[in-house]
JSON list of C-alpha atoms in Angstrom, two decimals:
[
{"chain": "M", "resi": 29, "resn": "MET", "atom": "CA", "xyz": [-73.84, -169.02, 32.60]},
{"chain": "M", "resi": 30, "resn": "SER", "atom": "CA", "xyz": [-76.20, -166.35, 33.89]},
{"chain": "M", "resi": 31, "resn": "ALA", "atom": "CA", "xyz": [-77.36, -163.47, 31.76]},
{"chain": "M", "resi": 32, "resn": "ARG", "atom": "CA", "xyz": [-75.35, -160.26, 31.86]},
{"chain": "M", "resi": 33, "resn": "PRO", "atom": "CA", "xyz": [-76.98, -157.49, 33.90]},
{"chain": "M", "resi": 34, "resn": "ARG", "atom": "CA", "xyz": [-78.85, -155.05, 31.67]},
{"chain": "M", "resi": 35, "resn": "VAL", "atom": "CA", "xyz": [-77.93, -151.37, 31.91]},
{"chain": "M", "resi": 36, "resn": "TYR", "atom": "CA", "xyz": [-79.90, -148.52, 30.38]},
{"chain": "M", "resi": 37, "resn": "LEU", "atom": "CA", "xyz": [-77.78, -146.20, 28.24]},
{"chain": "M", "resi": 38, "resn": "ALA", "atom": "CA", "xyz": [-79.24, -142.76, 28.99]},
{"chain": "M", "resi": 39, "resn": "GLY", "atom": "CA", "xyz": [-78.08, -139.70, 27.12]},
{"chain": "M", "resi": 40, "resn": "PRO", "atom": "CA", "xyz": [-78.49, -137.52, 24.08]},
{"chain": "M", "resi": 41, "resn": "GLY", "atom": "CA", "xyz": [-76.93, -140.16, 21.82]},
{"chain": "M", "resi": 42, "resn": "VAL", "atom": "CA", "xyz": [-80.43, -140.95, 20.56]},
{"chain": "M", "resi": 43, "resn": "PHE", "atom": "CA", "xyz": [-80.35, -137.65, 18.65]},
{"chain": "M", "resi": 44, "resn": "ARG", "atom": "CA", "xyz": [-77.12, -138.40, 16.78]},
{"chain": "M", "resi": 45, "resn": "PRO", "atom": "CA", "xyz": [-77.38, -139.08, 13.04]},
{"chain": "M", "resi": 46, "resn": "ASP", "atom": "CA", "xyz": [-75.45, -142.30, 13.71]},
{"chain": "M", "resi": 47, "resn": "ALA", "atom": "CA", "xyz": [-77.47, -143.22, 16.82]},
{"chain": "M", "resi": 48, "resn": "LEU", "atom": "CA", "xyz": [-77.65, -146.95, 16.11]},
{"chain": "M", "resi": 49, "resn": "ALA", "atom": "CA", "xyz": [-73.92, -147.26, 15.39]},
{"chain": "M", "resi": 50, "resn": "TYR", "atom": "CA", "xyz": [-73.22, -145.17, 18.49]},
{"chain": "M", "resi": 51, "resn": "ALA", "atom": "CA", "xyz": [-75.43, -147.54, 20.52]},
{"chain": "M", "resi": 52, "resn": "ASP", "atom": "CA", "xyz": [-73.53, -150.53, 19.14]},
{"chain": "M", "resi": 53, "resn": "GLY", "atom": "CA", "xyz": [-70.25, -148.97, 20.29]},
{"chain": "M", "resi": 54, "resn": "LEU", "atom": "CA", "xyz": [-71.64, -148.47, 23.79]},
{"chain": "M", "resi": 55, "resn": "ARG", "atom": "CA", "xyz": [-72.96, -152.04, 23.80]},
{"chain": "M", "resi": 56, "resn": "MET", "atom": "CA", "xyz": [-69.47, -153.34, 22.95]},
{"chain": "M", "resi": 57, "resn": "LEU", "atom": "CA", "xyz": [-68.07, -151.36, 25.89]},
{"chain": "M", "resi": 58, "resn": "CYS", "atom": "CA", "xyz": [-70.80, -152.79, 28.11]},
{"chain": "M", "resi": 59, "resn": "ALA", "atom": "CA", "xyz": [-69.95, -156.34, 27.05]},
{"chain": "M", "resi": 60, "resn": "ARG", "atom": "CA", "xyz": [-66.29, -155.80, 28.04]},
{"chain": "M", "resi": 61, "resn": "HIS", "atom": "CA", "xyz": [-67.53, -155.12, 31.55]},
{"chain": "M", "resi": 62, "resn": "GLY", "atom": "CA", "xyz": [-69.94, -158.06, 31.68]},
{"chain": "M", "resi": 63, "resn": "LEU", "atom": "CA", "xyz": [-72.99, -155.88, 31.03]},
{"chain": "M", "resi": 64, "resn": "ALA", "atom": "CA", "xyz": [-75.70, -155.82, 28.37]},
{"chain": "M", "resi": 65, "resn": "GLY", "atom": "CA", "xyz": [-76.45, -152.32, 27.09]},
{"chain": "M", "resi": 66, "resn": "VAL", "atom": "CA", "xyz": [-80.06, -151.27, 26.53]},
{"chain": "M", "resi": 67, "resn": "PHE", "atom": "CA", "xyz": [-80.49, -148.20, 24.29]},
{"chain": "M", "resi": 68, "resn": "PRO", "atom": "CA", "xyz": [-83.63, -146.03, 24.30]},
{"chain": "M", "resi": 69, "resn": "LEU", "atom": "CA", "xyz": [-84.21, -146.81, 20.61]},
{"chain": "M", "resi": 70, "resn": "ASP", "atom": "CA", "xyz": [-84.32, -150.58, 21.27]},
{"chain": "M", "resi": 71, "resn": "GLY", "atom": "CA", "xyz": [-87.58, -152.40, 20.62]},
{"chain": "M", "resi": 72, "resn": "ASP", "atom": "CA", "xyz": [-90.65, -151.14, 18.84]},
{"chain": "M", "resi": 73, "resn": "ALA", "atom": "CA", "xyz": [-90.33, -147.61, 17.51]},
{"chain": "M", "resi": 74, "resn": "ALA", "atom": "CA", "xyz": [-92.65, -145.29, 19.38]},
{"chain": "M", "resi": 75, "resn": "ALA", "atom": "CA", "xyz": [-94.27, -142.61, 17.24]},
{"chain": "M", "resi": 76, "resn": "ASP", "atom": "CA", "xyz": [-95.48, -139.99, 19.70]},
{"chain": "M", "resi": 77, "resn": "ALA", "atom": "CA", "xyz": [-94.12, -138.32, 22.82]},
{"chain": "M", "resi": 78, "resn": "PRO", "atom": "CA", "xyz": [-96.26, -140.19, 25.40]},
{"chain": "M", "resi": 79, "resn": "ALA", "atom": "CA", "xyz": [-95.39, -143.54, 23.80]},
{"chain": "M", "resi": 80, "resn": "ILE", "atom": "CA", "xyz": [-91.66, -142.71, 23.78]},
{"chain": "M", "resi": 81, "resn": "PHE", "atom": "CA", "xyz": [-91.91, -141.69, 27.44]},
{"chain": "M", "resi": 82, "resn": "ARG", "atom": "CA", "xyz": [-93.62, -144.96, 28.43]},
{"chain": "M", "resi": 83, "resn": "HIS", "atom": "CA", "xyz": [-91.22, -147.00, 26.28]},
{"chain": "M", "resi": 84, "resn": "ASN", "atom": "CA", "xyz": [-88.11, -145.50, 27.88]},
{"chain": "M", "resi": 85, "resn": "LEU", "atom": "CA", "xyz": [-89.45, -145.98, 31.42]},
{"chain": "M", "resi": 86, "resn": "ALA", "atom": "CA", "xyz": [-90.36, -149.58, 30.58]},
{"chain": "M", "resi": 87, "resn": "LEU", "atom": "CA", "xyz": [-86.81, -150.16, 29.33]},
{"chain": "M", "resi": 88, "resn": "ILE", "atom": "CA", "xyz": [-85.33, -148.70, 32.54]},
{"chain": "M", "resi": 89, "resn": "ASP", "atom": "CA", "xyz": [-87.63, -151.00, 34.52]},
{"chain": "M", "resi": 90, "resn": "THR", "atom": "CA", "xyz": [-85.96, -154.02, 32.85]},
{"chain": "M", "resi": 91, "resn": "CYS", "atom": "CA", "xyz": [-82.47, -152.89, 33.84]},
{"chain": "M", "resi": 92, "resn": "ALA", "atom": "CA", "xyz": [-80.20, -153.36, 36.85]},
{"chain": "M", "resi": 93, "resn": "GLY", "atom": "CA", "xyz": [-78.49, -149.97, 36.48]},
{"chain": "M", "resi": 94, "resn": "VAL", "atom": "CA", "xyz": [-78.06, -146.86, 34.35]},
{"chain": "M", "resi": 95, "resn": "LEU", "atom": "CA", "xyz": [-75.10, -145.37, 32.51]},
{"chain": "M", "resi": 96, "resn": "ALA", "atom": "CA", "xyz": [-75.93, -141.69, 31.94]},
{"chain": "M", "resi": 97, "resn": "GLU", "atom": "CA", "xyz": [-74.18, -139.19, 29.69]},
{"chain": "M", "resi": 98, "resn": "LEU", "atom": "CA", "xyz": [-74.13, -135.68, 31.20]},
{"chain": "M", "resi": 99, "resn": "THR", "atom": "CA", "xyz": [-72.13, -134.00, 28.42]},
{"chain": "M", "resi": 100, "resn": "PRO", "atom": "CA", "xyz": [-73.80, -130.62, 27.78]},
{"chain": "M", "resi": 101, "resn": "PHE", "atom": "CA", "xyz": [-76.55, -130.94, 25.18]},
{"chain": "M", "resi": 102, "resn": "ARG", "atom": "CA", "xyz": [-78.03, -128.08, 23.14]},
{"chain": "M", "resi": 103, "resn": "GLY", "atom": "CA", "xyz": [-76.57, -125.60, 25.60]},
{"chain": "M", "resi": 104, "resn": "LEU", "atom": "CA", "xyz": [-74.45, -125.64, 28.72]},
{"chain": "M", "resi": 105, "resn": "ALA", "atom": "CA", "xyz": [-76.21, -128.32, 30.77]},
{"chain": "M", "resi": 106, "resn": "ALA", "atom": "CA", "xyz": [-77.09, -131.99, 30.48]},
{"chain": "M", "resi": 107, "resn": "ASP", "atom": "CA", "xyz": [-79.99, -133.24, 28.40]},
{"chain": "M", "resi": 108, "resn": "PRO", "atom": "CA", "xyz": [-83.15, -132.75, 30.53]},
{"chain": "M", "resi": 109, "resn": "GLY", "atom": "CA", "xyz": [-84.52, -136.13, 29.44]},
{"chain": "M", "resi": 110, "resn": "THR", "atom": "CA", "xyz": [-81.37, -137.81, 30.72]},
{"chain": "M", "resi": 111, "resn": "ALA", "atom": "CA", "xyz": [-81.67, -135.89, 34.00]},
{"chain": "M", "resi": 112, "resn": "PHE", "atom": "CA", "xyz": [-85.22, -137.21, 34.37]},
{"chain": "M", "resi": 113, "resn": "GLU", "atom": "CA", "xyz": [-84.13, -140.78, 33.60]},
{"chain": "M", "resi": 114, "resn": "ILE", "atom": "CA", "xyz": [-81.40, -140.49, 36.25]},
{"chain": "M", "resi": 115, "resn": "GLY", "atom": "CA", "xyz": [-83.97, -139.38, 38.81]},
{"chain": "M", "resi": 116, "resn": "TYR", "atom": "CA", "xyz": [-86.37, -142.14, 37.82]},
{"chain": "M", "resi": 117, "resn": "ALA", "atom": "CA", "xyz": [-83.68, -144.81, 38.12]},
{"chain": "M", "resi": 118, "resn": "TYR", "atom": "CA", "xyz": [-82.45, -143.39, 41.43]},
{"chain": "M", "resi": 119, "resn": "ALA", "atom": "CA", "xyz": [-86.00, -143.41, 42.83]},
{"chain": "M", "resi": 120, "resn": "ARG", "atom": "CA", "xyz": [-86.30, -147.06, 41.81]},
{"chain": "M", "resi": 121, "resn": "GLY", "atom": "CA", "xyz": [-83.09, -147.88, 43.69]},
{"chain": "M", "resi": 122, "resn": "LEU", "atom": "CA", "xyz": [-80.97, -148.56, 40.61]},
{"chain": "M", "resi": 123, "resn": "PRO", "atom": "CA", "xyz": [-77.30, -147.63, 40.65]},
{"chain": "M", "resi": 124, "resn": "VAL", "atom": "CA", "xyz": [-76.49, -144.76, 38.28]},
{"chain": "M", "resi": 125, "resn": "VAL", "atom": "CA", "xyz": [-73.01, -143.87, 37.06]},
{"chain": "M", "resi": 126, "resn": "ALA", "atom": "CA", "xyz": [-72.54, -140.89, 34.79]},
{"chain": "M", "resi": 127, "resn": "TRP", "atom": "CA", "xyz": [-69.95, -139.59, 32.38]},
{"chain": "M", "resi": 128, "resn": "THR", "atom": "CA", "xyz": [-69.33, -136.28, 30.65]},
{"chain": "M", "resi": 129, "resn": "ALA", "atom": "CA", "xyz": [-66.90, -135.15, 27.99]},
{"chain": "M", "resi": 130, "resn": "ASP", "atom": "CA", "xyz": [-66.87, -131.69, 29.63]},
{"chain": "M", "resi": 131, "resn": "HIS", "atom": "CA", "xyz": [-65.63, -131.92, 33.22]},
{"chain": "M", "resi": 132, "resn": "ARG", "atom": "CA", "xyz": [-65.63, -128.18, 33.84]},
{"chain": "M", "resi": 133, "resn": "VAL", "atom": "CA", "xyz": [-67.65, -127.02, 36.81]},
{"chain": "M", "resi": 134, "resn": "TYR", "atom": "CA", "xyz": [-71.10, -125.86, 35.67]},
{"chain": "M", "resi": 135, "resn": "ARG", "atom": "CA", "xyz": [-70.50, -122.28, 36.86]},
{"chain": "M", "resi": 136, "resn": "GLU", "atom": "CA", "xyz": [-67.20, -122.18, 34.95]},
{"chain": "M", "resi": 137, "resn": "ARG", "atom": "CA", "xyz": [-69.01, -123.18, 31.74]},
{"chain": "M", "resi": 138, "resn": "LEU", "atom": "CA", "xyz": [-71.54, -120.39, 32.27]},
{"chain": "M", "resi": 139, "resn": "VAL", "atom": "CA", "xyz": [-68.84, -117.79, 32.96]},
{"chain": "M", "resi": 140, "resn": "ALA", "atom": "CA", "xyz": [-66.84, -118.91, 29.89]},
{"chain": "M", "resi": 141, "resn": "ALA", "atom": "CA", "xyz": [-69.98, -118.54, 27.76]},
{"chain": "M", "resi": 142, "resn": "GLY", "atom": "CA", "xyz": [-70.68, -115.06, 29.13]},
{"chain": "M", "resi": 143, "resn": "GLN", "atom": "CA", "xyz": [-73.83, -116.24, 30.93]},
{"chain": "M", "resi": 144, "resn": "ALA", "atom": "CA", "xyz": [-72.86, -115.70, 34.60]},
{"chain": "M", "resi": 145, "resn": "TRP", "atom": "CA", "xyz": [-71.42, -112.81, 36.58]},
{"chain": "M", "resi": 146, "resn": "PRO", "atom": "CA", "xyz": [-70.36, -112.17, 40.19]},
{"chain": "M", "resi": 147, "resn": "ASP", "atom": "CA", "xyz": [-73.31, -110.92, 42.24]},
{"chain": "M", "resi": 148, "resn": "GLY", "atom": "CA", "xyz": [-71.16, -108.73, 44.53]},
{"chain": "M", "resi": 149, "resn": "ARG", "atom": "CA", "xyz": [-71.93, -110.94, 47.55]},
{"chain": "M", "resi": 150, "resn": "GLY", "atom": "CA", "xyz": [-69.63, -113.87, 46.79]},
{"chain": "M", "resi": 151, "resn": "GLY", "atom": "CA", "xyz": [-72.06, -115.69, 44.52]},
{"chain": "M", "resi": 152, "resn": "TRP", "atom": "CA", "xyz": [-72.98, -115.69, 40.86]},
{"chain": "M", "resi": 153, "resn": "ILE", "atom": "CA", "xyz": [-76.03, -114.61, 38.87]},
{"chain": "M", "resi": 154, "resn": "ASP", "atom": "CA", "xyz": [-77.28, -115.10, 35.35]},
{"chain": "M", "resi": 155, "resn": "ALA", "atom": "CA", "xyz": [-78.61, -112.54, 32.86]},
{"chain": "M", "resi": 156, "resn": "VAL", "atom": "CA", "xyz": [-81.98, -112.22, 34.60]},
{"chain": "M", "resi": 157, "resn": "GLY", "atom": "CA", "xyz": [-80.51, -112.01, 38.11]},
{"chain": "M", "resi": 158, "resn": "LEU", "atom": "CA", "xyz": [-81.16, -115.58, 39.23]},
{"chain": "M", "resi": 159, "resn": "ALA", "atom": "CA", "xyz": [-78.57, -117.30, 41.40]},
{"chain": "M", "resi": 160, "resn": "VAL", "atom": "CA", "xyz": [-76.22, -119.68, 39.62]},
{"chain": "M", "resi": 161, "resn": "GLU", "atom": "CA", "xyz": [-75.74, -122.99, 41.38]},
{"chain": "M", "resi": 162, "resn": "ASP", "atom": "CA", "xyz": [-72.10, -123.30, 42.41]},
{"chain": "M", "resi": 163, "resn": "PHE", "atom": "CA", "xyz": [-71.36, -126.51, 44.31]},
{"chain": "M", "resi": 164, "resn": "GLY", "atom": "CA", "xyz": [-68.27, -127.35, 42.26]},
{"chain": "M", "resi": 165, "resn": "LEU", "atom": "CA", "xyz": [-70.18, -129.98, 40.27]},
{"chain": "M", "resi": 166, "resn": "VAL", "atom": "CA", "xyz": [-70.24, -130.61, 36.52]},
{"chain": "M", "resi": 167, "resn": "ASP", "atom": "CA", "xyz": [-73.99, -129.96, 36.32]},
{"chain": "M", "resi": 168, "resn": "ASN", "atom": "CA", "xyz": [-77.06, -129.43, 38.47]},
{"chain": "M", "resi": 169, "resn": "LEU", "atom": "CA", "xyz": [-76.75, -131.08, 41.87]},
{"chain": "M", "resi": 170, "resn": "MET", "atom": "CA", "xyz": [-79.80, -133.33, 41.45]},
{"chain": "M", "resi": 171, "resn": "PRO", "atom": "CA", "xyz": [-78.60, -135.59, 38.61]},
{"chain": "M", "resi": 172, "resn": "VAL", "atom": "CA", "xyz": [-74.95, -135.38, 39.69]},
{"chain": "M", "resi": 173, "resn": "CYS", "atom": "CA", "xyz": [-75.66, -136.35, 43.30]},
{"chain": "M", "resi": 174, "resn": "ALA", "atom": "CA", "xyz": [-77.96, -139.18, 42.17]},
{"chain": "M", "resi": 175, "resn": "ALA", "atom": "CA", "xyz": [-74.99, -140.70, 40.33]},
{"chain": "M", "resi": 176, "resn": "ARG", "atom": "CA", "xyz": [-72.44, -142.74, 42.27]},
{"chain": "M", "resi": 177, "resn": "ALA", "atom": "CA", "xyz": [-69.68, -141.13, 40.20]},
{"chain": "M", "resi": 178, "resn": "VAL", "atom": "CA", "xyz": [-69.15, -138.93, 37.16]},
{"chain": "M", "resi": 179, "resn": "GLU", "atom": "CA", "xyz": [-66.33, -140.10, 34.90]},
{"chain": "M", "resi": 180, "resn": "ALA", "atom": "CA", "xyz": [-64.66, -138.54, 31.86]},
{"chain": "M", "resi": 181, "resn": "ASP", "atom": "CA", "xyz": [-65.83, -141.20, 29.39]},
{"chain": "M", "resi": 182, "resn": "PRO", "atom": "CA", "xyz": [-68.10, -144.24, 29.30]},
{"chain": "M", "resi": 183, "resn": "GLY", "atom": "CA", "xyz": [-65.41, -146.91, 29.80]},
{"chain": "M", "resi": 184, "resn": "PRO", "atom": "CA", "xyz": [-64.47, -146.00, 33.39]},
{"chain": "M", "resi": 185, "resn": "ALA", "atom": "CA", "xyz": [-68.11, -145.23, 34.14]},
{"chain": "M", "resi": 186, "resn": "LEU", "atom": "CA", "xyz": [-69.10, -148.73, 33.03]},
{"chain": "M", "resi": 187, "resn": "ALA", "atom": "CA", "xyz": [-66.32, -150.21, 35.19]},
{"chain": "M", "resi": 188, "resn": "ARG", "atom": "CA", "xyz": [-67.82, -148.41, 38.20]},
{"chain": "M", "resi": 189, "resn": "LEU", "atom": "CA", "xyz": [-71.32, -149.50, 37.28]},
{"chain": "M", "resi": 190, "resn": "ALA", "atom": "CA", "xyz": [-70.22, -153.12, 36.88]},
{"chain": "M", "resi": 191, "resn": "ALA", "atom": "CA", "xyz": [-68.55, -152.95, 40.31]},
{"chain": "M", "resi": 192, "resn": "ALA", "atom": "CA", "xyz": [-71.74, -151.47, 41.80]},
{"chain": "M", "resi": 193, "resn": "LEU", "atom": "CA", "xyz": [-73.60, -154.47, 40.39]},
{"chain": "M", "resi": 194, "resn": "GLY", "atom": "CA", "xyz": [-71.11, -156.87, 41.98]},
{"chain": "M", "resi": 195, "resn": "LEU", "atom": "CA", "xyz": [-69.26, -157.91, 38.83]},
{"chain": "M", "resi": 196, "resn": "PRO", "atom": "CA", "xyz": [-65.50, -158.55, 38.82]},
{"chain": "M", "resi": 197, "resn": "ALA", "atom": "CA", "xyz": [-63.23, -156.00, 37.18]},
{"chain": "M", "resi": 198, "resn": "ALA", "atom": "CA", "xyz": [-62.93, -156.42, 33.42]},
{"chain": "M", "resi": 199, "resn": "ALA", "atom": "CA", "xyz": [-59.70, -157.88, 32.09]},
{"chain": "M", "resi": 200, "resn": "THR", "atom": "CA", "xyz": [-57.61, -155.27, 30.31]}
]
């Protein structure tokens, strides 16, 4: 039997107090779809920022695809580290499938938080007068458009990623 394709589990889950248990849960979901989950905290613990950066890129380089969580993190947008990892994987030709627990359009989140207003010309602006991106997407167009799909939770996202990697649908 061949090894299961490795998929990098990008997202702010590394900051959770239960990060390792959270990673184990994602790995179990991966296994149901014939995939092997690779979490950023896997391997030798890196102690400084440059080492963590190199470690995470090296992990992505060992993977066949990326599952990326775009749930807003420390604000109203996705984790910027995850956005970078999506771009890196996309540039390397890896399939990326994302998920978010908040499927509201990005502009709608800003308006609901009192951080965006109509500009009087049919668009939207923020508190300093900068245009608010409004393409009907759940986040900035760059990470969202790099993903093949954005699902509501990791299970369906992993099903799409497995399909993108040529695996049969998981038995339910």
